[in-house]
Tab-separated table of C-alpha atoms and ligand atoms in Angstrom:
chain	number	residue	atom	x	y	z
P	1365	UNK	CA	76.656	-104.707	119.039
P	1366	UNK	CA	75.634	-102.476	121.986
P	1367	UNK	CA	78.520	-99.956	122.572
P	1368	UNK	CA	79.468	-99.045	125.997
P	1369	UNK	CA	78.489	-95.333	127.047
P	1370	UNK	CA	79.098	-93.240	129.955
P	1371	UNK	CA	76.093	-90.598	130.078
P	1372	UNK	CA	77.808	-86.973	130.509
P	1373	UNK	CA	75.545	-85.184	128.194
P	1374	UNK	CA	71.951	-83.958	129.136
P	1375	UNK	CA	69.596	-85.156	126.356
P	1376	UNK	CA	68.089	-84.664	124.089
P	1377	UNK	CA	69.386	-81.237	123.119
P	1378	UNK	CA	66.359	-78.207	122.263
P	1379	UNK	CA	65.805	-78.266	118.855
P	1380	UNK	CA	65.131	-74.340	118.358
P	1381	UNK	CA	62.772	-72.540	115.870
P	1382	UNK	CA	64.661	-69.105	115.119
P	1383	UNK	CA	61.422	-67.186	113.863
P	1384	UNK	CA	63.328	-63.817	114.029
P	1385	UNK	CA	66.156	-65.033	111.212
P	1386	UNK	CA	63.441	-66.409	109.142
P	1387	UNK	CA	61.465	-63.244	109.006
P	1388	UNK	CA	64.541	-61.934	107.935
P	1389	UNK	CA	65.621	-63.780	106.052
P	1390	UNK	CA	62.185	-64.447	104.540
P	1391	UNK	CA	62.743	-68.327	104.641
P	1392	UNK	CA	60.731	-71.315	105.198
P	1393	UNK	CA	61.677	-73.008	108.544
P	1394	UNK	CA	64.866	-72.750	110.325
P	1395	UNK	CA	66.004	-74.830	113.430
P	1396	UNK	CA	68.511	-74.615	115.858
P	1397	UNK	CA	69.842	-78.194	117.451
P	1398	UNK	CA	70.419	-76.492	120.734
P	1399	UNK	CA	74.054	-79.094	121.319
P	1400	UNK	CA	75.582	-75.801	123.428
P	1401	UNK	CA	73.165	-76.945	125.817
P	1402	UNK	CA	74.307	-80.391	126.598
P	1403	UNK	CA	74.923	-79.298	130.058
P	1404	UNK	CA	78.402	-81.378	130.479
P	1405	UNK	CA	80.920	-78.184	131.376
P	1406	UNK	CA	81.005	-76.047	128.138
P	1407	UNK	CA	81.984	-79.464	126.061
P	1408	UNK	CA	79.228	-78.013	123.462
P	1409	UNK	CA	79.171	-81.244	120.645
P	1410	UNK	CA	81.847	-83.150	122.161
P	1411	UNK	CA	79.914	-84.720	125.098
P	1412	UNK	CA	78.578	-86.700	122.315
P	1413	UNK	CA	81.548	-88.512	121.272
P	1414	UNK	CA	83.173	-88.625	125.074
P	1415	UNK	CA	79.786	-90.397	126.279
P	1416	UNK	CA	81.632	-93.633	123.858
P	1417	UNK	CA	84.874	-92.390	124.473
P	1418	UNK	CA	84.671	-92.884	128.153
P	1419	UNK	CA	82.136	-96.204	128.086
P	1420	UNK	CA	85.059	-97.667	125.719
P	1421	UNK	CA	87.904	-96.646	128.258
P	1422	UNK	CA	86.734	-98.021	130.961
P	1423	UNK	CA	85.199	-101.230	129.532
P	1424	UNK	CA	88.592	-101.576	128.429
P	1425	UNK	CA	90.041	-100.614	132.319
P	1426	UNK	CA	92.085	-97.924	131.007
P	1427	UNK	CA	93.861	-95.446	133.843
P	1428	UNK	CA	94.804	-92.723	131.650
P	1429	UNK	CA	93.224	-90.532	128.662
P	1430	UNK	CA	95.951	-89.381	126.220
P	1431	UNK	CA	94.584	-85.985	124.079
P	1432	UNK	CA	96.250	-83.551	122.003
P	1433	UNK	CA	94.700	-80.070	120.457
P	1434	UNK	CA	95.312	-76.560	120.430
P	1435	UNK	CA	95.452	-74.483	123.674
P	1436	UNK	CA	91.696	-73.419	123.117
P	1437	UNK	CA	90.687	-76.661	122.532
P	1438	UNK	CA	87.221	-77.356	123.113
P	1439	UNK	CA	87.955	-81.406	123.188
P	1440	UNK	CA	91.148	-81.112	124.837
P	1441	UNK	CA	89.250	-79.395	127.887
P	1442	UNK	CA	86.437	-81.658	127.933
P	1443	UNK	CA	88.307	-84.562	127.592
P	1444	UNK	CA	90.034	-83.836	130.446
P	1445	UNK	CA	86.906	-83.018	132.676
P	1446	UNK	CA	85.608	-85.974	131.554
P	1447	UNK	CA	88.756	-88.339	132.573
P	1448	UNK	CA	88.857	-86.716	135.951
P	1449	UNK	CA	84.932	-87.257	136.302
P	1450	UNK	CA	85.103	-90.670	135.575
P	1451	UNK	CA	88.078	-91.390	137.657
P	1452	UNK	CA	90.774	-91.568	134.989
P	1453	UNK	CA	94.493	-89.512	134.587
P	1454	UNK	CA	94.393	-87.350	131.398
P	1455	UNK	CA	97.940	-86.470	129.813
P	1456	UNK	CA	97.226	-83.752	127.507
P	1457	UNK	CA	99.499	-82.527	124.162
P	1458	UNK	CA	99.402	-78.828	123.491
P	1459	UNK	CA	100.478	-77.530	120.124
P	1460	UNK	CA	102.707	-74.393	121.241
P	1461	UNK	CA	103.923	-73.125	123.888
P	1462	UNK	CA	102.381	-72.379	127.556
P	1463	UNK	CA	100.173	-69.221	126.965
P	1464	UNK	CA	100.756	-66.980	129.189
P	1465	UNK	CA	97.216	-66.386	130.362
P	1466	UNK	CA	95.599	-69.498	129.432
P	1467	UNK	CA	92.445	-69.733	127.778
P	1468	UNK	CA	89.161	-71.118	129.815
P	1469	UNK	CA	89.558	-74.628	127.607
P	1470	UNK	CA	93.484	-75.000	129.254
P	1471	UNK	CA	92.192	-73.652	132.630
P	1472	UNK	CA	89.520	-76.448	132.583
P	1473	UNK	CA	91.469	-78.974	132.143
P	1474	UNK	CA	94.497	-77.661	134.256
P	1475	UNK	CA	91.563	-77.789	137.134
P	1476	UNK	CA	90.975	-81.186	136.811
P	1477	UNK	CA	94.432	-82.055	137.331
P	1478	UNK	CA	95.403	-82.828	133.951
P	1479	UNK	CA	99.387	-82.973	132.906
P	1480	UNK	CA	100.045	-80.509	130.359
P	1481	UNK	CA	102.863	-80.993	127.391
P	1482	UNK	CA	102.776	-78.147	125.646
P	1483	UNK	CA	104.799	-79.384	122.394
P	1484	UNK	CA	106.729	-77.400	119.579
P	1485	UNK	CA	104.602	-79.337	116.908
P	1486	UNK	CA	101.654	-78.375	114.296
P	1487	UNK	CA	98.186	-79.084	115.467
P	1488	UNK	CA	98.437	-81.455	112.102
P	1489	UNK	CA	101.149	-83.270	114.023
P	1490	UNK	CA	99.529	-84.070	117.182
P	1491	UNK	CA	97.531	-87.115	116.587
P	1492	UNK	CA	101.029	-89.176	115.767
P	1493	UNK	CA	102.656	-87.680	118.954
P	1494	UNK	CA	99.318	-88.723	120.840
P	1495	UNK	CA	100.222	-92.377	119.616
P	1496	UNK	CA	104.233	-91.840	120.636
P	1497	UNK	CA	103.258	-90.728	123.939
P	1498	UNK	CA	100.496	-93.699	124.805
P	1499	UNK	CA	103.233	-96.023	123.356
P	1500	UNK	CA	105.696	-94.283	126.262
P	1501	UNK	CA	102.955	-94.668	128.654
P	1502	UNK	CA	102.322	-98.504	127.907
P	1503	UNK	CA	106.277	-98.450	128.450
P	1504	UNK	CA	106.062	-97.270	132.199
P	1505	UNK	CA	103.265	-100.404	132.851
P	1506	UNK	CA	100.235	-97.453	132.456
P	1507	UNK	CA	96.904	-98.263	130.307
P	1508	UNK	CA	96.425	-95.086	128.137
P	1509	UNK	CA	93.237	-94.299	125.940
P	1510	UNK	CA	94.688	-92.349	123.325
P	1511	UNK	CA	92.603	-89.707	121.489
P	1512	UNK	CA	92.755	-88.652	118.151
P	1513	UNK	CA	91.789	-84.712	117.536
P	1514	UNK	CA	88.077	-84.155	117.867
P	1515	UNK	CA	87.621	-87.914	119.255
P	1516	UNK	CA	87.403	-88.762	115.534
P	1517	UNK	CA	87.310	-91.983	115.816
P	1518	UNK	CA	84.592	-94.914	114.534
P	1519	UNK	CA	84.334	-95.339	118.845
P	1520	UNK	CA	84.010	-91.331	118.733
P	1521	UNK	CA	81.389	-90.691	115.965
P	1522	UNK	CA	78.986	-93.410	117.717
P	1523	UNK	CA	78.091	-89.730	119.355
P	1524	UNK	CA	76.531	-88.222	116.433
P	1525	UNK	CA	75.200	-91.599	114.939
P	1526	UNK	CA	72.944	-91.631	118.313
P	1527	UNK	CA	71.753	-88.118	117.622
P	1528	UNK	CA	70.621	-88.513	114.499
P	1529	UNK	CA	67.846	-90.590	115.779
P	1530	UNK	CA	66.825	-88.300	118.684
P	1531	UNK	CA	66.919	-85.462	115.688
P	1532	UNK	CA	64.503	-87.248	114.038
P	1533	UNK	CA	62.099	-87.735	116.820
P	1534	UNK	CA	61.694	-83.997	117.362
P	1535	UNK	CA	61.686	-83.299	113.457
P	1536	UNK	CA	58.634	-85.812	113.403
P	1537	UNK	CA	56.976	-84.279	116.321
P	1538	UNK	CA	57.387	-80.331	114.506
P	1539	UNK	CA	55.609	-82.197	111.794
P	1540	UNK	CA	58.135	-82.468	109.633
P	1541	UNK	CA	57.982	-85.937	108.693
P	1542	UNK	CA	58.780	-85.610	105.518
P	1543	UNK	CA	62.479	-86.071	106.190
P	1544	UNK	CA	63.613	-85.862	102.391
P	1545	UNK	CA	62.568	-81.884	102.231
P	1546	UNK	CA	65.000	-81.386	105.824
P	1547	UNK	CA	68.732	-79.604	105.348
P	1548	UNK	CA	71.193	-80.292	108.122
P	1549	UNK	CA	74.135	-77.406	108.686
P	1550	UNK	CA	77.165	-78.728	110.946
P	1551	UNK	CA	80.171	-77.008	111.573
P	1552	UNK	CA	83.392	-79.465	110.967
P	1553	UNK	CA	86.482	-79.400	111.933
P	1554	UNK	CA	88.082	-83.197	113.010
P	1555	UNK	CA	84.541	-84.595	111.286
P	1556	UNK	CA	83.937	-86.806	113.687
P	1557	UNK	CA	80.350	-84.834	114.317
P	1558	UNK	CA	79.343	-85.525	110.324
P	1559	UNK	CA	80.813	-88.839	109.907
P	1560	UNK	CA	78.351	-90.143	112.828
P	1561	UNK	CA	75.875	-88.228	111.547
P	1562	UNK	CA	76.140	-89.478	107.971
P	1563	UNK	CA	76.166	-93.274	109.974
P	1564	UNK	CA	72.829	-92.064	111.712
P	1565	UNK	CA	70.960	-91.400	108.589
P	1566	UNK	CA	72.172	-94.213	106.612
P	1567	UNK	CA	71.044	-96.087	109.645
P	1568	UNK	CA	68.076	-94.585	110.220
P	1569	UNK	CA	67.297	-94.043	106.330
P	1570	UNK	CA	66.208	-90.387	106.434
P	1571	UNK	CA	67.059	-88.303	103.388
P	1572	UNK	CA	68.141	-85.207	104.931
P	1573	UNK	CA	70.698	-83.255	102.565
P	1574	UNK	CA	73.574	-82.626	105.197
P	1575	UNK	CA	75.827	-80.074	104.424
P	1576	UNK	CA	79.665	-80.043	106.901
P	1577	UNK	CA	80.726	-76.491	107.128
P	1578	UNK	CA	84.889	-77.137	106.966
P	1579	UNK	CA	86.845	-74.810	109.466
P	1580	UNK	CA	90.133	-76.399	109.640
P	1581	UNK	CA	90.999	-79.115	107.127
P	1582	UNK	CA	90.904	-78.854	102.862
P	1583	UNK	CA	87.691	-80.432	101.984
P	1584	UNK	CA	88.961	-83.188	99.433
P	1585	UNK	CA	91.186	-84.702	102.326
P	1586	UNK	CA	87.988	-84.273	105.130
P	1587	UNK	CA	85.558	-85.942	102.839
P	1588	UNK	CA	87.785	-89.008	102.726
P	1589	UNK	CA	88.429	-88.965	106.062
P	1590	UNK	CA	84.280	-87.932	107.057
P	1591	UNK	CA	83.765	-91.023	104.276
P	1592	UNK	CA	86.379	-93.774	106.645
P	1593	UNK	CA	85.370	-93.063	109.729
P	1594	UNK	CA	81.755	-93.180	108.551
P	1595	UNK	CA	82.391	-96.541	107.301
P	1596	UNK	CA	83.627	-97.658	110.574
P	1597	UNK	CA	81.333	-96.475	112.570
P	1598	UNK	CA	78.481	-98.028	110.575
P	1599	UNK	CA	80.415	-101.205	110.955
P	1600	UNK	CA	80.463	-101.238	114.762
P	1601	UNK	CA	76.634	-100.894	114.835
P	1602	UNK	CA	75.889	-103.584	111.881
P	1603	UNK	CA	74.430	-100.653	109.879
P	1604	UNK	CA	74.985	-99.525	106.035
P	1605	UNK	CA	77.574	-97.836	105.579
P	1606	UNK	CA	77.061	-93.930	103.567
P	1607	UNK	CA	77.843	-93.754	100.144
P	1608	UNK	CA	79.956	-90.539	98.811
P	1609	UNK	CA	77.091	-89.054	97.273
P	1610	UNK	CA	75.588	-88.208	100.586
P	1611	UNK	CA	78.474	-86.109	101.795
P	1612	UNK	CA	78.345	-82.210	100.898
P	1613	UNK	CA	81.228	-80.231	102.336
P	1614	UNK	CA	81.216	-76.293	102.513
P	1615	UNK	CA	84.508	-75.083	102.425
P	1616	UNK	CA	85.093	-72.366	104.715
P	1617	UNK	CA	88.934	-72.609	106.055
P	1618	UNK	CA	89.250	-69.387	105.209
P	1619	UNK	CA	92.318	-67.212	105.542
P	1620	UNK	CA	93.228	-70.832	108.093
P	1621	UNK	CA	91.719	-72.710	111.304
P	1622	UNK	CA	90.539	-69.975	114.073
P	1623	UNK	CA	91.304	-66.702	111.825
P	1624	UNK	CA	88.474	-64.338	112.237
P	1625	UNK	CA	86.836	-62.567	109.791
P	1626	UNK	CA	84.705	-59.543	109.646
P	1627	UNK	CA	82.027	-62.060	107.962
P	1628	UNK	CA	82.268	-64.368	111.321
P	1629	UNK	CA	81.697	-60.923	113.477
P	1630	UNK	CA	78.624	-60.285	111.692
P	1631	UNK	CA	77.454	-63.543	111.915
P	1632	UNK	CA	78.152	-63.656	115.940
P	1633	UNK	CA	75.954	-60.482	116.304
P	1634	UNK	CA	73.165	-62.106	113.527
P	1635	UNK	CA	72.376	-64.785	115.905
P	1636	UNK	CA	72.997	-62.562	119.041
P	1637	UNK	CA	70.487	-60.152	117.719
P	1638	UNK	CA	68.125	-62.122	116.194
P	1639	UNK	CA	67.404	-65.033	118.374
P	1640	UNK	CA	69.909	-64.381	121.515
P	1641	UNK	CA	72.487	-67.171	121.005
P	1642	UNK	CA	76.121	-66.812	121.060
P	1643	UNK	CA	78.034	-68.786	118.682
P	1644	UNK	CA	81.728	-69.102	118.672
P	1645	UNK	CA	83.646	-67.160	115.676
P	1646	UNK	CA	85.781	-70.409	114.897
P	1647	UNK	CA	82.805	-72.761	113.761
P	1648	UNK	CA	79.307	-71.705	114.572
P	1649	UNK	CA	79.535	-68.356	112.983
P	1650	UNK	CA	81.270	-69.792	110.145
P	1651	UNK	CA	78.002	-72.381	110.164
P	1652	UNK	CA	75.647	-69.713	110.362
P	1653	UNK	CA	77.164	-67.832	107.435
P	1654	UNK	CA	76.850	-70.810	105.656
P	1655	UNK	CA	73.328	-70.697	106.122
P	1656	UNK	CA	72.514	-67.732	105.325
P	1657	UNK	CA	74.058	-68.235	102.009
P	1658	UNK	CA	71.747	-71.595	101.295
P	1659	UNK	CA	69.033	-69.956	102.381
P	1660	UNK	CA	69.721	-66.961	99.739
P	1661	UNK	CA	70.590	-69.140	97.439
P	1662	UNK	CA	67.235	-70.449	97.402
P	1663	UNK	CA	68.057	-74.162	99.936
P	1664	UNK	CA	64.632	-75.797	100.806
P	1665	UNK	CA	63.763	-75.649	104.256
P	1666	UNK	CA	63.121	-76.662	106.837
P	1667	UNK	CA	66.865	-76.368	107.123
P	1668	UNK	CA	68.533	-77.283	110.789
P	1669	UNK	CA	71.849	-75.566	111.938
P	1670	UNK	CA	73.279	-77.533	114.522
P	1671	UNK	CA	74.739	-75.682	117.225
P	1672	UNK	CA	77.864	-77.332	118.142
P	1673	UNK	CA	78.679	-75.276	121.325
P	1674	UNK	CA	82.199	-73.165	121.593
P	1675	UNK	CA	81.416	-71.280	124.368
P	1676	UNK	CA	84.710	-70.150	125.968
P	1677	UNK	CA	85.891	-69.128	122.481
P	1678	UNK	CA	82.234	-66.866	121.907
P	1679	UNK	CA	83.178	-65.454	125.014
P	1680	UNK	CA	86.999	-64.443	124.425
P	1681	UNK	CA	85.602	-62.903	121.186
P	1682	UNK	CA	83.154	-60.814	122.567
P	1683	UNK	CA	85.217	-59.690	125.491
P	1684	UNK	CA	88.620	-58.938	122.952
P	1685	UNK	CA	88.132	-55.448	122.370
P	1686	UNK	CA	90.685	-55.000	119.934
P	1687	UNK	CA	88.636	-58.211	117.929
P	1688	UNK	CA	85.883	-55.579	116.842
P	1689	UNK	CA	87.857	-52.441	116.483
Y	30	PLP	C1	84.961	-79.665	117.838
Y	30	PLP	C2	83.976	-78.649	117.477
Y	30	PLP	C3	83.301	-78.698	116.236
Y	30	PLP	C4	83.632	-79.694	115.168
Y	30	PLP	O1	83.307	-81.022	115.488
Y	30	PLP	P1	84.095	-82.206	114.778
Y	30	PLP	O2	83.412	-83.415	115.245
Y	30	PLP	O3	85.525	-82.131	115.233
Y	30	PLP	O4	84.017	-82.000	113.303
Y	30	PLP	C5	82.359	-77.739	115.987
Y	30	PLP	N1	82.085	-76.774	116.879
Y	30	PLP	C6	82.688	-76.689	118.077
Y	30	PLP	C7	82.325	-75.576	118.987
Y	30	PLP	C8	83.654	-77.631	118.419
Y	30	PLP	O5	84.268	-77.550	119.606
C-alpha cells in the first residue's frame, strides 16, 4: 500500500559525527541524526509522523484536526501549524489551565488560529477526551481527524518507518555497512518515533540494537504499546512485523514527565560544549545521558543518538534563571 503524505519536513535530516564527545569520551563513533533540523517550525521529530498524519486527513477530506497534550507540547504546536498550513481547523485539548504567559508551543499554535480547551484532566486522560470531543464534532456535521498524544498511531509511526531507510543510506555512505555493529539512541515519550522505527528495520532488515530512552510512561506498559503500534504499522506497509526481542527500553521517567534534574543540566551543557547543539532537558538530554552511560558501559559503536528536536523547551531552560541556580 502506498500511504498518503503531505511533505512538511526537509529531508533527509544531517546525520552528525560529534568528534569532540568521542574524544571525550574516548569512544568509537558517535552520530547525531540531526531531526531538530527538519526545518518544519520547531516540530523537531514530529514532522515525521504529521507528513502521514496530514496525507491521511485530507485523503480522507477531513476539515478539522482534533489534538490534545500538555501546554508545552511539542505535537500539540506542530499539529496545529500543520492543520492551518494545509488548510484544516485544529481544536486543541490542553491538560491544565490557561498559563498565564504561554509557552512558545501554545503561542504557535494560538497563531495559527487554533481553538484552545484548556481541560482540568491528566495528560494520561487526554487521548479519551480527544475521542469525546471528535465524537461532539461529528455531532455538529464537522469531519474531525482526531490525534492521539505524540501522533502515536500505526498512520503516525509510518514517519519513523520512512526514516529508517534514509538512516541507512547515510550509515552506508559513512561506511558503516555493517549495520549489525550500529546502536540507535531515541528519546520516547508517546513511542510513536520507536515503534516506526522498529517497523523500518524489520522492514528494511538491518540489525541495529535500538535502545528508546522513556521520559514519560513506565517502560513495561510503553513496550506493549511501542510492540502494537509497531505491529500495525508494519501491517499497513505489508512488512514483518518486530518481534519483542528487538525492543530495549531505558527507563528514565525519573522523579516524572518534564522534571529536571541536575543530570539533564549537565547533559544540556555536554552537548552545548562539546559539539554546539542544544537539546531540550525533557528528552534529548535525558537521551544523551543515556548515552553516555552505554558508551561507559562499554556499548559498541558506532552508536547514533537521534536528535528529536525540543527546541522551545531548550530554550525556556536556558533562559530560566532560577533552572540553574
Ligand atoms: C515528542 C517528542 C519526543 C518523543 O517522540 P515520541 O514519538 O512521542 O516517542 C522526543 N523528543 C521531542 C523533542 C519530542 O517533542
Amino acid at each position: 500500500m502506498m500511504a498518503a503524505r503531505r511533505p512538511l519536513a526537509s529531508l533527509p535530516t544531517p546525520l552528525q559525527r560529534m568528534s569532540t564527545l568521542e574524544s571525550r569520551l574516548q569512544s568509537g563513533p558517535v552520530y547525531l541524526k540531526r531531526d531538530d533540523l527538519t526545518g518544519f517550525v520547531v516540530a523537531g521529530n514530529k514532522a515525521r509522523p504529521l507528513e502521514f498524519l496530514l496525507g491521511d486527513a485530507l485523503e480522507r477530506s477531513c476539515d478539522v484536526l482534533v489534538a490534545g497534550g500538555a501546554a508545552s507540547s511539542n505535537f500539540v504546536a506542530a499539529a496545529a501549524v500543520a492543520a492551518r498550513v494545509c488548510g484544516l481547523d485544529c481544536h486543541a485539548l490542553i491538560a491544565g489551565p490557561a498559563p498565564a504567559r504561554p509557552p512558545v508551543t501554545l503561542a504557535l499554535a494560538e497563531r495559527c488560529g487554533a481553538t484552545l480547551h484548556f481541560m482540568p484532566a491528566a495528560r494520561e486522560d487526554l487521548d479519551r477526551l480527544v475521542e469525546q470531543h471528535a465524537d461532539e464534532l461529528r455531532r455538529l456535521g464537522r469531519r474531525p481527524y482526531p490525534l492521539p498524544r505524540g501522533g502515536a498511531t500505526a498512520v503516525g509511526a509510518l514517519g519513523f518507518a520512512y526514516a529508517t531507510a534514509e538512516l541507512a543510506t547515510q550509515l552506508a555512505a559513512a561506511g558503516h555497512a555493517r549495520h549489525d555493529e550500529v546502536v540507535v539512541v531515541i528519546p520516547t515519550g508517546s513511542g510513536a518515533s520507536l515503534a516506526g522505527l522498529l517497523a523500518g528495520r524489520a522492514a528494511i532488515g538491518v540489525g541495529w540494537r535500538t535502545y528508546g530512552v522513556s521520559v514519560s510512561r513506565p517502560a513495561k506498559q510503553l513496550s506493549t504499546e511501542v510492540l502494537e503500534l509497531a505491529g500495525q504499522c508494519a501491517a499497513l506497509t505489508g512488512t514483518p512485523a518486530p518481534a519483542g526481542p528487538d525492543l530495549h527500553l531505558i527507563d528514565s521517567v525519573g522523579a516524572g514527565f518534564g522534571r529536571v534534574t541536575d543530570s539533564d543540566r549537565g547533559s544540556m551543557l555536554l552537548a552545548l560544549t562539546s559539539e554546539g547543539v542544544l537539546v531540550d532537558p525533557t528528552y534529548g538530554a535525558k537521551a544523551v545521558t543515556a548515552a553516555v552511560r552505554l558508551l561507559e558501559a562499554g556499548e559498541r559503536a558506532p552508536l547514533v543518538l537521534w536528535h528529536t528536536g525540543g527546541l522551545p523547551t531548550a530554550l525556556h531552560q536556558l533562559t530560566t534563571p532560577e533552572e540553574w541556580r
